[in-house]
CSV table of C-alpha atoms in Angstrom, one decimal:
chain,number,residue,atom,x,y,z
A,1,MET,CA,-6.6,15.7,-17.3
A,2,ILE,CA,-4.5,14.7,-14.0
A,3,GLY,CA,-1.6,12.1,-14.9
A,4,ARG,CA,1.7,11.7,-16.9
A,5,THR,CA,2.7,13.7,-19.9
A,6,ALA,CA,1.1,12.3,-22.9
A,7,VAL,CA,3.2,9.7,-24.9
A,8,PRO,CA,1.8,8.4,-27.9
A,9,ALA,CA,0.9,4.8,-27.3
A,10,GLY,CA,3.2,3.5,-30.4
A,11,ALA,CA,6.3,5.0,-28.7
A,12,MET,CA,5.6,3.3,-25.6
A,13,ARG,CA,5.0,-0.2,-27.3
A,14,ALA,CA,8.5,0.3,-29.1
A,15,ALA,CA,10.3,1.5,-25.9
A,16,ALA,CA,8.6,-1.8,-24.1
A,17,TRP,CA,9.8,-3.8,-27.1
A,18,SER,CA,13.1,-2.7,-27.4
A,19,GLY,CA,13.8,-2.6,-23.5
A,20,PHE,CA,12.7,-6.4,-23.9
A,21,ALA,CA,14.8,-7.5,-26.6
A,22,LEU,CA,17.8,-5.6,-24.9
A,23,CYS,CA,16.9,-7.5,-21.6
A,24,PHE,CA,16.4,-10.8,-23.5
A,25,ALA,CA,19.7,-10.2,-25.3
A,26,ALA,CA,21.7,-9.4,-22.1
A,27,ILE,CA,20.1,-12.4,-19.8
A,28,TRP,CA,20.7,-14.8,-22.9
A,29,PHE,CA,24.6,-14.0,-23.1
A,30,ALA,CA,25.2,-13.2,-19.7
A,31,THR,CA,23.7,-16.3,-18.6
A,32,SER,CA,24.9,-19.0,-21.1
A,33,SER,CA,26.5,-21.3,-18.1
A,34,LEU,CA,23.1,-21.2,-16.5
A,35,GLU,CA,20.9,-23.9,-16.2
A,36,PRO,CA,17.6,-23.7,-18.3
A,37,PRO,CA,15.5,-22.9,-15.8
A,38,ALA,CA,17.2,-20.5,-14.2
A,39,ARG,CA,17.7,-18.5,-17.4
A,40,SER,CA,14.0,-19.0,-18.4
A,41,ALA,CA,13.3,-17.6,-14.9
A,42,LEU,CA,15.1,-14.5,-15.5
A,43,LEU,CA,13.8,-13.8,-19.0
A,44,ILE,CA,10.4,-14.2,-17.9
A,45,SER,CA,10.7,-12.1,-15.0
A,46,GLY,CA,12.6,-9.3,-16.7
A,47,ALA,CA,9.9,-9.5,-19.6
A,48,ALA,CA,7.2,-8.9,-16.6
A,49,ILE,CA,9.0,-6.0,-15.0
A,50,LEU,CA,9.2,-4.3,-18.4
A,51,ALA,CA,5.8,-4.8,-19.0
A,52,TRP,CA,4.8,-3.5,-15.5
A,53,CYS,CA,6.9,-0.5,-16.2
A,54,PHE,CA,6.5,0.6,-20.0
A,55,THR,CA,3.2,-0.7,-21.0
A,56,VAL,CA,-0.6,-0.4,-20.4
A,57,VAL,CA,-1.6,-3.9,-20.0
A,58,ASP,CA,-3.1,-4.5,-16.7
A,59,GLU,CA,-0.6,-5.6,-13.8
A,60,TRP,CA,-2.8,-8.8,-13.1
A,61,GLN,CA,-2.7,-9.9,-17.0
A,62,THR,CA,1.0,-9.6,-16.9
A,63,GLY,CA,1.1,-11.3,-13.8
A,64,CYS,CA,-0.7,-14.0,-14.9
A,65,ALA,CA,1.0,-14.5,-18.1
A,66,ALA,CA,4.3,-14.4,-16.3
A,67,SER,CA,2.9,-17.3,-14.0
A,68,GLY,CA,1.8,-19.2,-16.7
A,69,ALA,CA,5.3,-19.0,-18.8
A,70,PHE,CA,7.0,-20.3,-15.3
A,71,TRP,CA,4.5,-23.3,-15.3
A,72,VAL,CA,5.0,-24.5,-19.3
A,73,THR,CA,8.7,-24.0,-18.6
A,74,GLY,CA,8.6,-26.3,-15.6
A,75,ALA,CA,9.7,-23.4,-13.4
A,76,ILE,CA,6.5,-23.8,-11.0
A,77,THR,CA,4.6,-26.9,-10.5
A,78,THR,CA,0.5,-27.3,-10.2
A,79,PRO,CA,0.7,-27.8,-6.8
A,80,GLN,CA,2.2,-24.9,-5.8
A,81,ILE,CA,-0.5,-23.1,-8.1
A,82,VAL,CA,-3.4,-24.4,-5.9
A,83,SER,CA,-1.5,-23.7,-2.9
A,84,ALA,CA,-0.7,-19.9,-3.6
A,85,ALA,CA,-4.4,-19.9,-4.7
A,86,THR,CA,-6.0,-21.2,-1.7
A,87,HIS,CA,-3.6,-19.8,1.2
A,88,ASP,CA,-4.9,-17.9,3.9
A,89,LEU,CA,-4.3,-14.6,3.1
A,90,ILE,CA,-6.7,-14.9,-0.1
A,91,GLY,CA,-9.5,-15.6,2.2
A,92,LEU,CA,-8.7,-12.5,4.4
A,93,LEU,CA,-8.5,-10.5,1.6
A,94,ILE,CA,-11.8,-11.6,0.1
A,95,ALA,CA,-13.5,-11.0,3.7
A,96,ALA,CA,-11.7,-7.9,3.9
A,97,TYR,CA,-13.3,-6.5,0.6
A,98,VAL,CA,-16.8,-7.8,1.7
A,99,ILE,CA,-16.8,-6.3,5.0
A,100,GLY,CA,-15.6,-2.9,3.4
A,101,PHE,CA,-18.5,-3.3,0.9
A,102,ALA,CA,-21.2,-4.0,3.9
A,103,VAL,CA,-19.6,-1.0,5.9
A,104,ALA,CA,-20.2,1.5,2.8
A,105,ARG,CA,-23.6,0.4,1.9
A,106,THR,CA,-24.9,1.0,5.8
A,107,GLY,CA,-23.8,4.9,5.9
A,108,LEU,CA,-21.9,3.9,9.1
A,109,MET,CA,-18.8,5.8,8.1
A,110,ASP,CA,-20.8,8.9,7.0
A,111,ALA,CA,-22.7,8.5,10.2
A,112,ILE,CA,-19.2,8.4,12.5
A,113,ALA,CA,-17.7,11.2,10.6
A,114,ALA,CA,-20.6,13.4,11.1
A,115,ARG,CA,-20.4,12.7,14.8
A,116,LEU,CA,-16.4,13.8,15.0
A,117,LEU,CA,-16.8,16.7,12.7
A,118,GLN,CA,-20.1,18.5,13.5
A,119,GLY,CA,-19.9,21.8,15.8
A,120,SER,CA,-18.1,24.5,15.8
A,121,MET,CA,-13.8,24.0,15.5
A,122,THR,CA,-10.8,25.5,14.6
A,123,VAL,CA,-9.8,25.0,11.1
A,124,ALA,CA,-6.4,23.2,12.6
A,125,THR,CA,-8.8,21.0,14.9
A,126,LEU,CA,-11.1,20.3,11.7
A,127,PHE,CA,-8.2,19.3,9.8
A,128,ARG,CA,-7.0,16.8,12.4
A,129,ARG,CA,-10.2,15.1,13.1
A,130,VAL,CA,-10.5,14.8,9.5
A,131,ALA,CA,-7.3,12.6,9.7
A,132,ILE,CA,-8.7,10.7,12.6
A,133,VAL,CA,-11.7,9.7,10.9
A,134,VAL,CA,-9.3,8.9,7.6
A,135,ALA,CA,-7.0,6.7,9.3
A,136,ALA,CA,-9.8,4.9,10.7
A,137,THR,CA,-11.1,3.7,7.5
A,138,ALA,CA,-8.0,1.7,7.2
A,139,PHE,CA,-9.1,-1.0,9.6
A,140,PHE,CA,-12.1,-2.2,7.8
A,141,ILE,CA,-11.9,-1.2,4.3
A,142,PRO,CA,-8.8,-2.9,2.4
A,143,ALA,CA,-8.6,-1.1,-0.8
A,144,THR,CA,-7.1,2.7,-0.9
A,145,SER,CA,-9.0,3.7,-3.8
A,146,ALA,CA,-12.1,2.4,-2.2
A,147,ARG,CA,-11.7,4.3,0.8
A,148,ALA,CA,-11.1,7.6,-1.5
A,149,ALA,CA,-14.5,6.9,-3.3
A,150,ILE,CA,-16.2,7.0,0.3
A,151,LEU,CA,-14.6,9.7,1.9
A,152,LEU,CA,-15.0,12.0,-1.3
A,153,PRO,CA,-18.5,12.7,-0.6
A,154,ILE,CA,-17.2,14.1,2.8
A,155,HIS,CA,-14.6,16.4,1.4
A,156,ARG,CA,-17.0,17.7,-0.5
A,157,LEU,CA,-19.5,18.7,2.5
A,158,LEU,CA,-16.7,20.0,4.2
A,159,GLU,CA,-15.5,22.2,1.6
A,160,ALA,CA,-18.7,24.7,2.3
A,161,SER,CA,-17.3,25.3,5.8
A,162,LEU,CA,-13.8,26.2,4.8
A,163,PRO,CA,-12.6,29.8,4.5
A,164,ASP,CA,-10.8,30.0,1.4
A,165,ALA,CA,-9.7,28.6,-1.7
A,166,LYS,CA,-6.0,27.8,0.2
A,167,THR,CA,-7.8,25.6,3.0
A,168,HIS,CA,-9.7,23.7,0.1
A,169,ARG,CA,-6.6,22.7,-1.5
A,170,ALA,CA,-4.7,22.1,1.7
A,171,LEU,CA,-7.7,19.6,2.3
A,172,ALA,CA,-7.7,17.8,-1.0
A,173,ILE,CA,-4.1,17.2,-0.3
A,174,LEU,CA,-4.6,15.9,3.1
A,175,ILE,CA,-7.1,13.4,2.7
A,176,PRO,CA,-5.5,11.2,0.2
A,177,THR,CA,-2.1,11.4,1.5
A,178,ILE,CA,-3.2,10.4,5.0
A,179,ILE,CA,-5.2,7.3,2.9
A,180,LEU,CA,-1.9,6.1,1.6
A,181,LEU,CA,0.0,6.8,4.9
A,182,SER,CA,-2.1,5.4,7.3
A,183,ALA,CA,-2.8,2.2,5.1
A,184,GLY,CA,0.6,0.9,6.2
A,185,ALA,CA,-0.4,0.5,9.5
A,186,VAL,CA,-2.7,-2.6,9.1
A,187,LEU,CA,-2.0,-6.0,7.4
A,188,THR,CA,-5.4,-5.7,5.5
A,189,GLY,CA,-4.6,-2.0,4.3
A,190,ALA,CA,-3.4,-2.3,0.9
A,191,ALA,CA,-2.9,-5.5,-1.4
A,192,ALA,CA,0.8,-4.7,-1.3
A,193,HIS,CA,1.3,-5.8,2.3
A,194,LEU,CA,-0.2,-9.5,1.5
A,195,VAL,CA,1.9,-9.5,-1.6
A,196,ALA,CA,4.9,-8.6,0.5
A,197,VAL,CA,3.7,-11.5,3.2
A,198,GLU,CA,3.3,-14.1,0.4
A,199,LEU,CA,6.6,-13.2,-0.9
A,200,LEU,CA,8.4,-13.3,2.5
A,201,SER,CA,7.0,-16.6,2.9
A,202,ALA,CA,8.0,-17.8,-0.2
A,203,ALA,CA,11.4,-16.7,0.7
A,204,GLY,CA,11.7,-18.4,3.8
A,205,GLY,CA,11.5,-15.5,6.0
A,206,ARG,CA,9.3,-14.7,8.9
A,207,GLN,CA,5.4,-15.4,9.1
A,208,LEU,CA,4.0,-12.0,9.7
A,209,GLY,CA,0.6,-12.1,11.1
A,210,TYR,CA,-1.9,-9.2,11.6
A,211,TRP,CA,-0.5,-8.2,15.1
A,212,PRO,CA,3.5,-8.1,14.5
A,213,TRP,CA,2.3,-5.9,11.6
A,214,LEU,CA,0.5,-3.7,13.5
A,215,ILE,CA,3.1,-3.1,16.0
A,216,ALA,CA,5.7,-2.8,13.4
A,217,ALA,CA,4.1,-0.7,11.0
A,218,GLY,CA,1.7,1.1,13.0
A,219,PRO,CA,4.1,3.4,14.5
A,220,VAL,CA,5.6,4.2,11.2
A,221,ALA,CA,2.2,5.2,9.9
A,222,LEU,CA,0.9,7.1,13.0
A,223,LEU,CA,3.9,9.6,13.0
A,224,SER,CA,3.9,10.0,9.3
A,225,CYS,CA,0.4,11.1,9.3
A,226,ILE,CA,0.5,13.2,12.3
A,227,VAL,CA,3.4,15.0,10.5
A,228,ALA,CA,1.6,15.2,7.0
A,229,VAL,CA,-1.1,17.0,9.1
A,230,HIS,CA,0.7,19.3,10.7
A,231,LEU,CA,3.4,20.2,7.7
A,232,GLY,CA,0.4,20.5,5.3
A,233,LEU,CA,-1.1,23.3,7.8
A,234,TRP,CA,2.1,25.0,7.9
A,235,LEU,CA,2.7,25.0,4.3
A,236,PHE,CA,-0.8,25.8,3.1
A,237,VAL,CA,-2.8,27.6,6.0
A,238,ASP,CA,-1.4,30.6,7.6
A,239,HIS,CA,-1.6,30.7,11.5
A,240,ASP,CA,-4.4,33.2,11.5
A,241,CYS,CA,-6.5,30.9,9.1
A,242,GLN,CA,-5.6,28.1,11.5
A,243,GLN,CA,-7.3,29.7,14.4
A,244,GLN,CA,-10.3,30.6,12.7
A,245,ARG,CA,-13.4,28.9,13.8
A,246,VAL,CA,-15.8,27.0,11.3
A,247,ALA,CA,-18.9,24.9,11.5
A,248,ALA,CA,-19.4,22.1,9.3
A,249,LYS,CA,-23.3,22.8,9.0
A,250,SER,CA,-23.7,20.6,6.1
A,251,MET,CA,-22.6,17.6,8.1
A,252,VAL,CA,-26.0,16.1,9.2
A,253,SER,CA,-25.8,13.6,12.0
A,254,ARG,CA,-28.0,11.0,12.8
A,255,PRO,CA,-28.4,8.9,16.0
A,256,PHE,CA,-27.0,5.4,15.8
A,257,ASP,CA,-29.2,2.5,15.7
A,258,GLY,CA,-29.1,-1.0,16.9
A,259,ILE,CA,-27.6,-1.8,13.2
A,260,ASP,CA,-24.9,0.6,13.7
A,261,TYR,CA,-23.9,-0.3,17.0
A,262,ALA,CA,-23.9,-4.3,15.9
A,263,MET,CA,-21.9,-3.4,13.0
A,264,MET,CA,-19.0,-1.5,15.1
A,265,ALA,CA,-19.2,-4.3,17.8
A,266,THR,CA,-18.6,-6.8,14.9
A,267,ILE,CA,-16.1,-4.7,13.5
A,268,THR,CA,-14.1,-4.3,17.1
A,269,ALA,CA,-14.1,-8.0,17.6
A,270,THR,CA,-13.0,-9.1,14.1
A,271,ILE,CA,-9.7,-6.7,14.7
A,272,ALA,CA,-9.2,-8.4,18.2
A,273,GLY,CA,-9.6,-11.5,16.8
A,274,TRP,CA,-7.2,-11.1,14.0
A,275,ILE,CA,-4.6,-9.3,16.8
A,276,THR,CA,-5.0,-12.5,19.1
A,277,ASN,CA,-4.9,-15.3,16.4
A,278,ASN,CA,-1.8,-16.8,17.5
A,279,TRP,CA,-3.3,-17.2,21.2
A,280,HIS,CA,-6.9,-18.5,20.1
A,281,GLY,CA,-5.5,-20.7,17.0
A,282,THR,CA,-8.0,-19.5,14.5
A,283,GLY,CA,-6.7,-18.5,11.2
A,284,LEU,CA,-7.2,-14.5,10.1
A,285,ALA,CA,-9.5,-16.1,7.1
A,286,THR,CA,-11.5,-17.9,9.3
A,287,VAL,CA,-12.2,-14.8,11.3
A,288,GLY,CA,-12.7,-12.6,8.7
A,289,MET,CA,-14.9,-14.7,6.8
A,290,ALA,CA,-17.4,-14.8,10.0
A,291,SER,CA,-17.1,-11.3,10.2
A,292,ALA,CA,-18.3,-10.9,6.9
A,293,VAL,CA,-21.2,-13.0,7.1
A,294,ILE,CA,-22.4,-11.3,10.0
A,295,VAL,CA,-21.9,-7.8,8.7
A,296,SER,CA,-23.3,-8.7,5.5
A,297,ALA,CA,-26.3,-9.7,7.3
A,298,LEU,CA,-26.7,-6.8,9.2
A,299,ALA,CA,-26.2,-4.7,5.7
A,300,GLN,CA,-28.9,-6.4,4.4
A,301,CYS,CA,-31.1,-5.1,6.8
A,302,ARG,CA,-30.5,-1.8,6.1
A,303,ALA,CA,-29.6,-1.7,2.4
A,304,PRO,CA,-30.1,-4.9,1.0
A,305,ALA,CA,-27.9,-6.0,-2.1
A,306,SER,CA,-27.9,-9.0,-4.7
A,307,GLY,CA,-25.2,-11.7,-3.8
A,308,GLY,CA,-23.7,-10.5,-7.3
A,309,SER,CA,-22.9,-6.7,-5.5
A,310,TYR,CA,-20.8,-8.5,-3.0
A,311,ILE,CA,-19.0,-10.8,-5.6
A,312,ARG,CA,-18.1,-7.6,-7.4
A,313,ALA,CA,-17.2,-5.8,-4.4
A,314,VAL,CA,-14.0,-8.3,-4.6
A,315,ASP,CA,-11.1,-7.0,-6.4
A,316,TRP,CA,-10.3,-10.0,-8.3
A,317,LYS,CA,-7.7,-8.5,-10.3
A,318,ILE,CA,-5.9,-7.4,-7.1
A,319,LEU,CA,-6.2,-11.2,-6.2
A,320,ALA,CA,-4.8,-12.6,-9.5
A,321,LEU,CA,-2.1,-10.2,-9.1
A,322,LEU,CA,-1.4,-11.3,-5.6
A,323,ILE,CA,-1.0,-15.3,-6.5
A,324,SER,CA,1.1,-14.5,-9.5
A,325,THR,CA,3.7,-12.7,-7.9
A,326,VAL,CA,3.9,-15.4,-5.3
A,327,LEU,CA,4.1,-17.9,-8.2
A,328,ILE,CA,7.3,-15.5,-9.9
A,329,ALA,CA,8.8,-15.2,-6.3
A,330,GLU,CA,8.5,-19.1,-6.0
A,331,ALA,CA,10.2,-19.5,-9.6
A,332,LEU,CA,13.1,-17.4,-9.2
A,333,LEU,CA,13.9,-18.8,-6.2
A,334,SER,CA,13.5,-22.7,-6.9
A,335,SER,CA,15.5,-22.3,-9.9
A,336,GLY,CA,18.5,-20.6,-8.5
A,337,ALA,CA,17.7,-16.9,-10.5
A,338,VAL,CA,17.8,-15.0,-7.2
A,339,ALA,CA,21.7,-16.2,-6.4
A,340,VAL,CA,22.2,-15.0,-9.9
A,341,LEU,CA,20.4,-11.7,-9.3
A,342,ALA,CA,22.7,-11.4,-5.7
A,343,THR,CA,26.1,-12.2,-7.5
A,344,ALA,CA,25.0,-9.3,-10.1
A,345,PHE,CA,24.1,-6.9,-7.4
A,346,LEU,CA,27.0,-7.5,-5.5
A,347,HIS,CA,28.9,-6.3,-8.5
A,348,ILE,CA,26.8,-3.5,-9.4
A,349,VAL,CA,26.4,-1.8,-5.6
A,350,PRO,CA,29.4,-0.6,-4.1
A,351,PRO,CA,31.1,-3.0,-1.3
A,352,PHE,CA,30.8,-0.4,1.2
A,353,ILE,CA,26.9,-0.2,1.3
A,354,LEU,CA,26.3,-3.7,1.6
A,355,ARG,CA,29.0,-3.9,4.6
A,356,SER,CA,26.7,-1.2,6.6
A,357,ASP,CA,23.0,-2.1,7.7
A,358,ALA,CA,22.6,1.9,7.8
A,359,LEU,CA,23.6,2.3,4.0
A,360,THR,CA,21.9,-0.9,2.7
A,361,VAL,CA,18.4,0.1,4.5
A,362,GLY,CA,18.9,3.6,3.7
A,363,MET,CA,19.3,2.8,-0.2
A,364,THR,CA,16.5,0.2,-0.3
A,365,ALA,CA,13.9,2.7,1.4
A,366,ALA,CA,14.8,5.3,-1.0
A,367,ILE,CA,14.5,3.0,-4.5
A,368,ALA,CA,11.3,1.8,-2.6
A,369,MET,CA,9.7,5.5,-1.8
A,370,LEU,CA,10.6,6.7,-5.6
A,371,ALA,CA,9.5,3.8,-7.6
A,372,HIS,CA,6.1,5.3,-7.6
A,373,LEU,CA,7.8,7.7,-10.2
A,374,VAL,CA,8.3,4.7,-12.8
A,375,ILE,CA,5.6,2.0,-11.8
A,376,PRO,CA,2.0,3.3,-10.9
A,377,SER,CA,0.7,0.1,-9.1
A,378,ARG,CA,1.6,-0.1,-5.7
A,379,SER,CA,1.2,-4.1,-5.6
A,380,ALA,CA,3.4,-4.0,-8.6
A,381,ARG,CA,5.8,-2.1,-7.5
A,382,ALA,CA,6.2,-4.6,-4.1
A,383,ALA,CA,6.1,-7.7,-6.8
A,384,VAL,CA,8.9,-5.9,-8.7
A,385,LEU,CA,11.1,-4.8,-5.7
A,386,ILE,CA,10.9,-7.6,-3.4
A,387,PRO,CA,12.2,-10.4,-5.9
A,388,ALA,CA,14.9,-7.6,-7.6
A,389,LEU,CA,16.1,-6.0,-4.6
A,390,ALA,CA,15.0,-7.9,-1.1
A,391,LEU,CA,16.1,-11.1,-2.0
A,392,PRO,CA,19.5,-10.5,-3.7
A,393,ILE,CA,20.5,-8.1,-0.5
A,394,ALA,CA,19.3,-10.8,1.7
A,395,ASN,CA,21.5,-13.1,0.1
A,396,ALA,CA,24.5,-11.0,0.9
A,397,GLY,CA,23.7,-11.2,4.5
A,398,HIS,CA,21.2,-9.0,5.5
A,399,ASP,CA,17.5,-9.7,6.9
A,400,VAL,CA,14.8,-10.6,4.4
A,401,THR,CA,12.2,-9.6,6.5
A,402,THR,CA,13.3,-6.5,7.6
A,403,LEU,CA,14.1,-5.4,4.1
A,404,THR,CA,10.9,-6.8,2.9
A,405,MET,CA,8.9,-4.5,5.3
A,406,VAL,CA,11.3,-1.3,4.3
A,407,ILE,CA,10.1,-2.1,0.4
A,408,VAL,CA,6.7,-2.5,1.6
A,409,LEU,CA,6.4,0.5,3.7
A,410,GLY,CA,8.4,2.6,1.4
A,411,THR,CA,5.7,1.6,-1.7
A,412,GLY,CA,3.3,3.3,0.4
A,413,PHE,CA,4.9,7.0,-0.2
A,414,CYS,CA,3.3,8.4,-3.9
A,415,GLN,CA,3.4,11.9,-2.6
A,416,LEU,CA,5.4,13.2,-5.6
A,417,VAL,CA,3.2,12.6,-8.6
A,418,PRO,CA,-0.8,12.3,-8.8
A,419,TYR,CA,-0.3,9.2,-11.0
A,420,GLY,CA,1.6,7.4,-8.2
A,421,ALA,CA,-1.8,6.2,-6.6
A,422,LYS,CA,-5.3,6.1,-7.5
A,423,PRO,CA,-6.8,8.3,-4.3
A,424,LEU,CA,-4.6,10.9,-5.4
A,425,LEU,CA,-5.9,10.9,-9.1
A,426,ILE,CA,-9.6,10.9,-7.5
A,427,PHE,CA,-9.2,13.7,-5.3
A,428,ALA,CA,-6.8,15.4,-8.0
A,429,GLY,CA,-9.9,15.7,-10.3
A,430,GLN,CA,-11.8,17.6,-7.8
A,431,SER,CA,-9.2,20.4,-7.6
A,432,GLY,CA,-7.3,22.5,-10.4
A,433,GLY,CA,-5.2,20.0,-11.8
A,434,ARG,CA,-1.9,22.2,-12.1
A,435,GLU,CA,-2.6,23.6,-8.6
A,436,PHE,CA,-3.0,19.9,-7.3
A,437,LYS,CA,0.2,18.9,-8.8
A,438,HIS,CA,2.1,22.0,-7.6
A,439,ASP,CA,0.7,21.7,-4.2
A,440,LEU,CA,1.6,17.7,-4.2
A,441,ILE,CA,5.2,18.5,-5.0
A,442,ARG,CA,5.4,21.3,-2.0
A,443,LEU,CA,4.1,18.6,0.5
A,444,GLY,CA,6.0,15.5,-1.0
A,445,LEU,CA,9.2,16.3,-0.8
A,446,PRO,CA,9.8,17.5,3.1
A,447,LEU,CA,7.5,14.8,3.6
A,448,MET,CA,9.7,12.3,1.7
A,449,ALA,CA,12.7,13.3,3.6
A,450,ILE,CA,10.8,12.9,6.7
A,451,TYR,CA,9.1,9.6,6.3
A,452,TRP,CA,12.5,8.3,5.2
A,453,ILE,CA,14.2,9.2,8.5
A,454,GLY,CA,11.5,7.5,10.1
A,455,LEU,CA,11.4,4.2,8.1
A,456,VAL,CA,15.1,4.0,8.2
A,457,GLY,CA,15.2,4.3,11.6
A,458,SER,CA,12.3,2.3,12.9
A,459,ALA,CA,14.1,-0.4,10.6
A,460,LEU,CA,17.6,0.1,12.3
A,461,MET,CA,16.6,0.8,16.3
A,462,PHE,CA,12.9,0.2,16.9
A,463,TRP,CA,12.0,-2.9,14.7
A,464,PRO,CA,15.2,-5.1,16.4
A,465,VAL,CA,14.0,-4.1,20.0
A,466,LEU,CA,10.5,-5.6,18.8
A,467,ASP,CA,11.9,-9.2,18.5
A,468,PHE,CA,9.5,-9.8,15.6
A,469,PHE,CA,12.0,-9.5,12.9
A,470,ALA,CA,15.5,-10.9,13.0
A,471,GLN,CA,18.1,-8.3,13.7
A,472,THR,CA,20.7,-7.6,11.0
A,473,ARG,CA,24.0,-8.2,11.0
A,474,GLY,CA,26.5,-6.4,13.2
A,475,ASN,CA,27.8,-4.6,10.8
A,476,ALA,CA,29.7,-1.2,11.7
A,477,ASN,CA,27.5,1.5,10.6
């Protein structure tokens, strides 16, 4: 089995309850002068973070329980709950799940992959083409785990054409790595992105749409995918093997028919509609829902499915987590708890770090990238780090939008341990467990350093030029 080192459930529960007791006592005595709402907000948020980190309770259940506690204590109101649940991004995510399900049912992804991967080519070329196919799925399949499940059969078919065990292992590492890195390019690539956008909106930061996200995060994702492919080839496949010609004979291509062309045209029009929504004024959710109806109707012509299947295709747990994290952030802001966290943060972090944009962004990126060692769920990582890290640092004078983007893209790096993300676990099950973990460390450590440099460099030099984010303070770096 691939995952964490086995720890007795009783020990985990004891650690969680002990941590909660210590957190409760520390906050209770340290905040005796605070108003009750801020005190309650810190206690409830601390309990939620401990539950996300150290218990086996689902993230969405923890988030909903915390939201309920905030509502009972009066930190959030019923209109705030309704507003969070009916936000445009909720509709966008639902539409993206339905579109992804319809595309998977029609076999369109398999047909495109077969077109690109058929024929004779070198191993290096095959790896690059696989990376292109994998990265492209980020634009119309919102969940990384769903992408991994769809691409796993393609990986199995390609294995038969690879020359040796080393290339098998390299491909098994490459596919989930590209899934995770490419997800950062688009707003709908991961639920954590929508968590970040919602939290940013609640904190009064810039409203980020599909196009600003693509322009800001796309280059980071693209460059990291290119580096990952060539780093993987260099680490795992020797030069002679890279130039060896192979043919994916098991990939059977079928001609595109009218349904395929109609679906590709609809998806292209959908992405164009999302990109240009500031021009035409139609909401992201409206565009997505219209596309979902058309794509579902086309899918029914080839592979009929019940309405219940489409409903089950939506990850309602992620939606519940998304709504609850927004409510947690609003409770922390409205109660004044964020100001308390900012004051405490200023006492903990050396002043010279917060006086420098480069050091602040570098520290934030490093924490976000290493968080997967403690919190397996990416959405939970974003839900924890943005209120606990981005908002307090922003109160110290730094730009909240830049910090939020650094955190959410940093949480997309999960390549040090298999339990860091579901795609890694899925592909680890297809390889030798010990070998996969060893290969992951070999790739993850150098990739982490390169990804950190690219992310910090983008935040400091590229994003301010775009004028999508407010430039951070002009501190001496």
